[in-house]
Amino acid sequence: MHINPPPKRTTHCYLCAAPLHHKITWRKLLTPTREPAICEKCHQKFEPVAPEQQKYKDVTALYHYNEPMKDFLHQYKFLKDVVLSEVFREEIHQHLKDEQTIIVPIPMHPEKQKERTFAHIDELLNAAGIPFTHLLEKISPITQSSKTKTEREQSDQLFRLKVHEAIKPTHYILVDDIVTTGTTLQHAKSLLIEAGAEKVTALTLIQG
Amino acid sequence: MRFKLNKSKIAHKLFSPNNFINAQLRDFLIGRLWLREHTPFQQKTIEQHIQMGLIQIIPGVQPISTSKKLFSKNNWRCNRCRNEDPEFFASFNCAKCEQICVYCRHCINMGRVSSCTELIKWIGPPRKIQLPYEPKVNLSHLFQWNGTFTPQQKRASEELVDSVKKNQSHLVHAVCGAGKTEILFPAIAECLMQNKRVCVATPRTDVVLELAPRIQKVFPNTFVQALYGGATVEHRYSPLIIATTHQLYRFEEAFDVVIVDEADAFPYTFDETLQQAVQKAKKPDSPILFVTATPSDELKDKVKKLKGGYSFIPRRYHTHPLPVPRFDTLFNYQKQIAKGKIPRKLLEWTTTRLKNDEPFLIFFPTIELMEKAVPLFQKLHLKIEAVHAEDSNRKEKVLALRKKSVPGLLTTTILERGITIPKVQVAVVGAESGIFTSSALIQIGGRVGRSADHPTGDLVFFHHGITLEMDDARKEIIRLNNMEVLS
């Protein structure tokens, strides 16, 4: 696993380039905290998903897919602005820090990963300081977002287990960027359950 | 000697039977600095041209050495936007080249440039211009314009053409509503006739969208390419490009003449890399023609240093004077708006406009204040709307004001230039705020009385104290109005 060097202190908002005013507090001095990478104004544009708004059972989504979030995801995944992995590091950290579980990112096809130059889910977790284990492999390089809804729902198993990885009867948390139809997470979940996992839940940044 | 050798080498390669130039690739790439992975051409074709020495590969981001050895840090330069500010570079673990790569965040919206991406540039022979009749003058560009000039416009346009002929820089200082765009037409025609490649660059996308169709209409036989974020780029050569200054990051030594319209507008004056982009996009000896209503002292000095020409039009095309702003106090406007109340004088001003059925613009210093004010104004009239820089419906809303389906707009400085609405009345709220510089205030004032049918209108600066900038704006307008003009 690759460990990123500690992120440098950002002085300007990653999204709107407004100067950031870091306040010095005792808590910050004495405990390791993650400084915000974006300004308060940009942060407020993202709309958190309330517990009663969660669309899928066992899937916790952090934010709605509103316009600012669409722009964020575009800049992160398609314009490949890797530093944006730091934008939600605090939220992701808070959700996963105390879990006595195994964190499993949804993988990319190696071909696709070369093309994009980085694994966007891994980077989100790295920035949040959450250790993770890759247990799955993507079989086909075709992306879910390029398929129609029925094609997605009817597709064959998208993943296979990595060789030499034993699945224990314990709790696993899958991590993905966005949940749209839930098919991707369902495929990954059923694979882990079949292999002997006791419980599989998921965390996604966005609910589409 | 060396030059000759190189040339013959290329020529030799050209005439070898298996190799020939892909004319479309050449026409597209000439003068451009393009991401290799994003070209519309096959990688195989590009590879062949690289082999033939017709295309040069430039690393996207490269390390630069700092002068101070003792404290030398790793600094980088983006070869597309020429940014060297370390704040705009980020490094990441690259899965493609399996090492740490650095990328430029400054121009990331145009497709990421990193240390492992390649930029390509055409270095082969230029396009041949086939003109059997007259080798020096190209008459294939039709210049179709039947408008008439005021004597001032005529003189300025002649001076500008003269500068093009002499290949020297030029500054056209023309008041808001002087008819600046028309003055450019003869100069552009002169460039095209001399087979010169021209770029009209402006900091604002709105201005590109407004200019491009007007210029295309005047030169119906010339392919005019408009370039802005999200524009469709055609894969052929254009001798006449209308672009935002941002788009010039993608050019290098391309233009024989660059015209910078609204040369004082944000962000051009603010962002040094944009000014560098203009320098980079033109050929080293090419002149820059600046056009603006409010030239800064720096700009005037710069053109003087270049020994450039200067034209001045103090009068609007309809010969009426510029509206002079009146100052009026509006104490504690921020508190009152925060409390949910429109200050009395502003309320009276707005109701008068609504009663008289006059379209109006109210300028606010910040988006936050404006957004607090919107619901209050909508109580006066449901259809009053607000616009700001990130508003994707800006164009529609301005059009609605012009068509009178909206009585008035609240706006930030985004509408300070480039828009013409007959009979419009203008108020500035908080004219003492830092964002309202004298040039911004002059531009805002320039919205009033632009049409010949309604050459006057109310222009009021509501303030919480008069600033020097406000005084300067007023003095400058009065000075311009008192100037003698040709008749």
mmCIF file with all atom_site columns, C-alpha atoms in Angstrom, chain B residues 45-148:
data_model
loop_
_atom_site.group_PDB
_atom_site.id
_atom_site.type_symbol
_atom_site.label_atom_id
_atom_site.label_alt_id
_atom_site.label_comp_id
_atom_site.label_asym_id
_atom_site.label_entity_id
_atom_site.label_seq_id
_atom_site.pdbx_PDB_ins_code
_atom_site.Cartn_x
_atom_site.Cartn_y
_atom_site.Cartn_z
_atom_site.occupancy
_atom_site.B_iso_or_equiv
_atom_site.pdbx_formal_charge
_atom_site.auth_seq_id
_atom_site.auth_comp_id
_atom_site.auth_asym_id
_atom_site.auth_atom_id
_atom_site.pdbx_PDB_model_num
ATOM 1   C CA . THR B 1 45  ? -0.141  9.937  -37.997 1.00 0.00 ? 45  THR B CA 1
ATOM 2   C CA . ILE B 1 46  ? 1.282   12.143 -35.269 1.00 0.00 ? 46  ILE B CA 1
ATOM 3   C CA . GLU B 1 47  ? 4.084   9.680  -34.613 1.00 0.00 ? 47  GLU B CA 1
ATOM 4   C CA . GLN B 1 48  ? 5.017   9.714  -38.319 1.00 0.00 ? 48  GLN B CA 1
ATOM 5   C CA . HIS B 1 49  ? 5.184   13.505 -38.347 1.00 0.00 ? 49  HIS B CA 1
ATOM 6   C CA . ILE B 1 50  ? 7.330   13.494 -35.212 1.00 0.00 ? 50  ILE B CA 1
ATOM 7   C CA . GLN B 1 51  ? 9.676   11.024 -36.954 1.00 0.00 ? 51  GLN B CA 1
ATOM 8   C CA . MET B 1 52  ? 9.860   13.337 -39.953 1.00 0.00 ? 52  MET B CA 1
ATOM 9   C CA . GLY B 1 53  ? 10.831  16.235 -37.700 1.00 0.00 ? 53  GLY B CA 1
ATOM 10  C CA . LEU B 1 54  ? 7.668   18.167 -38.475 1.00 0.00 ? 54  LEU B CA 1
ATOM 11  C CA . ILE B 1 55  ? 6.222   18.068 -34.978 1.00 0.00 ? 55  ILE B CA 1
ATOM 12  C CA . GLN B 1 56  ? 8.121   18.900 -31.825 1.00 0.00 ? 56  GLN B CA 1
ATOM 13  C CA . ILE B 1 57  ? 7.372   17.269 -28.476 1.00 0.00 ? 57  ILE B CA 1
ATOM 14  C CA . ILE B 1 58  ? 7.522   19.493 -25.406 1.00 0.00 ? 58  ILE B CA 1
ATOM 15  C CA . PRO B 1 59  ? 7.138   18.138 -21.851 1.00 0.00 ? 59  PRO B CA 1
ATOM 16  C CA . GLY B 1 60  ? 3.963   19.483 -20.224 1.00 0.00 ? 60  GLY B CA 1
ATOM 17  C CA . VAL B 1 61  ? 5.573   20.421 -16.931 1.00 0.00 ? 61  VAL B CA 1
ATOM 18  C CA . GLN B 1 62  ? 9.297   20.768 -16.466 1.00 0.00 ? 62  GLN B CA 1
ATOM 19  C CA . PRO B 1 63  ? 11.561  21.512 -13.511 1.00 0.00 ? 63  PRO B CA 1
ATOM 20  C CA . ILE B 1 64  ? 13.224  24.897 -13.429 1.00 0.00 ? 64  ILE B CA 1
ATOM 21  C CA . SER B 1 65  ? 16.298  25.778 -11.443 1.00 0.00 ? 65  SER B CA 1
ATOM 22  C CA . THR B 1 66  ? 16.077  28.590 -8.973  1.00 0.00 ? 66  THR B CA 1
ATOM 23  C CA . SER B 1 67  ? 18.870  31.115 -8.930  1.00 0.00 ? 67  SER B CA 1
ATOM 24  C CA . LYS B 1 68  ? 19.663  30.756 -5.238  1.00 0.00 ? 68  LYS B CA 1
ATOM 25  C CA . LYS B 1 69  ? 21.626  27.553 -4.930  1.00 0.00 ? 69  LYS B CA 1
ATOM 26  C CA . LEU B 1 70  ? 21.667  27.493 -1.153  1.00 0.00 ? 70  LEU B CA 1
ATOM 27  C CA . PHE B 1 71  ? 17.920  27.561 -0.744  1.00 0.00 ? 71  PHE B CA 1
ATOM 28  C CA . SER B 1 72  ? 17.080  25.963 -4.037  1.00 0.00 ? 72  SER B CA 1
ATOM 29  C CA . LYS B 1 73  ? 13.705  24.308 -4.074  1.00 0.00 ? 73  LYS B CA 1
ATOM 30  C CA . ASN B 1 74  ? 12.052  22.158 -6.642  1.00 0.00 ? 74  ASN B CA 1
ATOM 31  C CA . ASN B 1 75  ? 10.247  24.623 -8.830  1.00 0.00 ? 75  ASN B CA 1
ATOM 32  C CA . TRP B 1 76  ? 8.237   23.832 -11.886 1.00 0.00 ? 76  TRP B CA 1
ATOM 33  C CA . ARG B 1 77  ? 6.973   25.481 -14.990 1.00 0.00 ? 77  ARG B CA 1
ATOM 34  C CA . CYS B 1 78  ? 3.884   24.583 -16.987 1.00 0.00 ? 78  CYS B CA 1
ATOM 35  C CA . ASN B 1 79  ? 4.805   24.822 -20.637 1.00 0.00 ? 79  ASN B CA 1
ATOM 36  C CA . ARG B 1 80  ? 1.231   25.520 -21.668 1.00 0.00 ? 80  ARG B CA 1
ATOM 37  C CA . CYS B 1 81  ? 0.192   28.372 -19.365 1.00 0.00 ? 81  CYS B CA 1
ATOM 38  C CA . ARG B 1 82  ? 3.759   29.247 -18.275 1.00 0.00 ? 82  ARG B CA 1
ATOM 39  C CA . ASN B 1 83  ? 2.690   29.244 -14.638 1.00 0.00 ? 83  ASN B CA 1
ATOM 40  C CA . GLU B 1 84  ? 5.600   28.968 -12.201 1.00 0.00 ? 84  GLU B CA 1
ATOM 41  C CA . ASP B 1 85  ? 3.770   29.625 -8.925  1.00 0.00 ? 85  ASP B CA 1
ATOM 42  C CA . PRO B 1 86  ? 4.442   26.583 -6.671  1.00 0.00 ? 86  PRO B CA 1
ATOM 43  C CA . GLU B 1 87  ? 0.974   26.972 -5.154  1.00 0.00 ? 87  GLU B CA 1
ATOM 44  C CA . PHE B 1 88  ? -0.564  25.821 -8.432  1.00 0.00 ? 88  PHE B CA 1
ATOM 45  C CA . PHE B 1 89  ? 1.438   22.615 -8.742  1.00 0.00 ? 89  PHE B CA 1
ATOM 46  C CA . ALA B 1 90  ? 0.513   19.322 -7.142  1.00 0.00 ? 90  ALA B CA 1
ATOM 47  C CA . SER B 1 91  ? 2.211   15.975 -7.163  1.00 0.00 ? 91  SER B CA 1
ATOM 48  C CA . PHE B 1 92  ? 0.669   12.537 -7.169  1.00 0.00 ? 92  PHE B CA 1
ATOM 49  C CA . ASN B 1 93  ? 1.558   8.914  -7.516  1.00 0.00 ? 93  ASN B CA 1
ATOM 50  C CA . CYS B 1 94  ? 1.022   8.359  -11.222 1.00 0.00 ? 94  CYS B CA 1
ATOM 51  C CA . ALA B 1 95  ? -0.334  4.971  -12.247 1.00 0.00 ? 95  ALA B CA 1
ATOM 52  C CA . LYS B 1 96  ? 0.646   5.502  -15.869 1.00 0.00 ? 96  LYS B CA 1
ATOM 53  C CA . CYS B 1 97  ? 4.373   6.036  -15.375 1.00 0.00 ? 97  CYS B CA 1
ATOM 54  C CA . GLU B 1 98  ? 4.584   4.477  -11.893 1.00 0.00 ? 98  GLU B CA 1
ATOM 55  C CA . GLN B 1 99  ? 6.393   7.366  -10.282 1.00 0.00 ? 99  GLN B CA 1
ATOM 56  C CA . ILE B 1 100 ? 5.597   10.727 -8.712  1.00 0.00 ? 100 ILE B CA 1
ATOM 57  C CA . CYS B 1 101 ? 4.296   13.124 -11.354 1.00 0.00 ? 101 CYS B CA 1
ATOM 58  C CA . VAL B 1 102 ? 3.656   16.849 -11.054 1.00 0.00 ? 102 VAL B CA 1
ATOM 59  C CA . TYR B 1 103 ? 0.701   18.594 -12.680 1.00 0.00 ? 103 TYR B CA 1
ATOM 60  C CA . CYS B 1 104 ? -0.387  22.180 -13.164 1.00 0.00 ? 104 CYS B CA 1
ATOM 61  C CA . ARG B 1 105 ? -3.637  23.188 -11.492 1.00 0.00 ? 105 ARG B CA 1
ATOM 62  C CA . HIS B 1 106 ? -3.585  26.636 -13.050 1.00 0.00 ? 106 HIS B CA 1
ATOM 63  C CA . CYS B 1 107 ? -4.833  25.553 -16.466 1.00 0.00 ? 107 CYS B CA 1
ATOM 64  C CA . ILE B 1 108 ? -6.440  22.255 -15.463 1.00 0.00 ? 108 ILE B CA 1
ATOM 65  C CA . ASN B 1 109 ? -9.774  23.171 -17.031 1.00 0.00 ? 109 ASN B CA 1
ATOM 66  C CA . MET B 1 110 ? -8.207  22.780 -20.461 1.00 0.00 ? 110 MET B CA 1
ATOM 67  C CA . GLY B 1 111 ? -7.208  19.166 -19.803 1.00 0.00 ? 111 GLY B CA 1
ATOM 68  C CA . ARG B 1 112 ? -4.550  18.273 -17.282 1.00 0.00 ? 112 ARG B CA 1
ATOM 69  C CA . VAL B 1 113 ? -0.915  18.940 -18.127 1.00 0.00 ? 113 VAL B CA 1
ATOM 70  C CA . SER B 1 114 ? 1.518   16.914 -16.036 1.00 0.00 ? 114 SER B CA 1
ATOM 71  C CA . SER B 1 115 ? 5.201   16.050 -16.169 1.00 0.00 ? 115 SER B CA 1
ATOM 72  C CA . CYS B 1 116 ? 4.345   12.880 -18.066 1.00 0.00 ? 116 CYS B CA 1
ATOM 73  C CA . THR B 1 117 ? 2.056   14.464 -20.655 1.00 0.00 ? 117 THR B CA 1
ATOM 74  C CA . GLU B 1 118 ? 3.411   15.747 -23.914 1.00 0.00 ? 118 GLU B CA 1
ATOM 75  C CA . LEU B 1 119 ? 2.560   18.928 -25.737 1.00 0.00 ? 119 LEU B CA 1
ATOM 76  C CA . ILE B 1 120 ? 2.982   18.969 -29.483 1.00 0.00 ? 120 ILE B CA 1
ATOM 77  C CA . LYS B 1 121 ? 3.812   21.841 -31.775 1.00 0.00 ? 121 LYS B CA 1
ATOM 78  C CA . TRP B 1 122 ? 4.142   22.123 -35.556 1.00 0.00 ? 122 TRP B CA 1
ATOM 79  C CA . ILE B 1 123 ? 7.699   22.987 -36.600 1.00 0.00 ? 123 ILE B CA 1
ATOM 80  C CA . GLY B 1 124 ? 7.495   21.871 -40.235 1.00 0.00 ? 124 GLY B CA 1
ATOM 81  C CA . PRO B 1 125 ? 7.085   24.147 -43.245 1.00 0.00 ? 125 PRO B CA 1
ATOM 82  C CA . PRO B 1 126 ? 4.178   26.630 -43.067 1.00 0.00 ? 126 PRO B CA 1
ATOM 83  C CA . ARG B 1 127 ? 1.108   26.522 -45.266 1.00 0.00 ? 127 ARG B CA 1
ATOM 84  C CA . LYS B 1 128 ? 1.673   27.645 -48.826 1.00 0.00 ? 128 LYS B CA 1
ATOM 85  C CA . ILE B 1 129 ? -0.525  30.436 -50.010 1.00 0.00 ? 129 ILE B CA 1
ATOM 86  C CA . GLN B 1 130 ? -1.429  29.814 -53.602 1.00 0.00 ? 130 GLN B CA 1
ATOM 87  C CA . LEU B 1 131 ? -2.103  33.090 -55.276 1.00 0.00 ? 131 LEU B CA 1
ATOM 88  C CA . PRO B 1 132 ? -1.022  33.181 -58.885 1.00 0.00 ? 132 PRO B CA 1
ATOM 89  C CA . TYR B 1 133 ? -2.070  36.739 -59.615 1.00 0.00 ? 133 TYR B CA 1
ATOM 90  C CA . GLU B 1 134 ? -0.568  38.876 -56.849 1.00 0.00 ? 134 GLU B CA 1
ATOM 91  C CA . PRO B 1 135 ? 1.866   37.227 -54.461 1.00 0.00 ? 135 PRO B CA 1
ATOM 92  C CA . LYS B 1 136 ? 1.704   39.863 -51.722 1.00 0.00 ? 136 LYS B CA 1
ATOM 93  C CA . VAL B 1 137 ? -1.968  40.657 -51.438 1.00 0.00 ? 137 VAL B CA 1
ATOM 94  C CA . ASN B 1 138 ? -4.727  38.182 -50.697 1.00 0.00 ? 138 ASN B CA 1
ATOM 95  C CA . LEU B 1 139 ? -8.033  39.343 -52.125 1.00 0.00 ? 139 LEU B CA 1
ATOM 96  C CA . SER B 1 140 ? -9.964  36.199 -51.311 1.00 0.00 ? 140 SER B CA 1
ATOM 97  C CA . HIS B 1 141 ? -11.115 37.639 -47.989 1.00 0.00 ? 141 HIS B CA 1
ATOM 98  C CA . LEU B 1 142 ? -14.283 39.571 -48.697 1.00 0.00 ? 142 LEU B CA 1
ATOM 99  C CA . PHE B 1 143 ? -14.753 42.652 -46.510 1.00 0.00 ? 143 PHE B CA 1
ATOM 100 C CA . GLN B 1 144 ? -18.407 43.499 -46.390 1.00 0.00 ? 144 GLN B CA 1
ATOM 101 C CA . TRP B 1 145 ? -19.355 46.436 -44.257 1.00 0.00 ? 145 TRP B CA 1
ATOM 102 C CA . ASN B 1 146 ? -21.511 49.402 -45.219 1.00 0.00 ? 146 ASN B CA 1
ATOM 103 C CA . GLY B 1 147 ? -21.618 51.343 -41.970 1.00 0.00 ? 147 GLY B CA 1
ATOM 104 C CA . THR B 1 148 ? -20.452 54.905 -41.677 1.00 0.00 ? 148 THR B CA 1
#
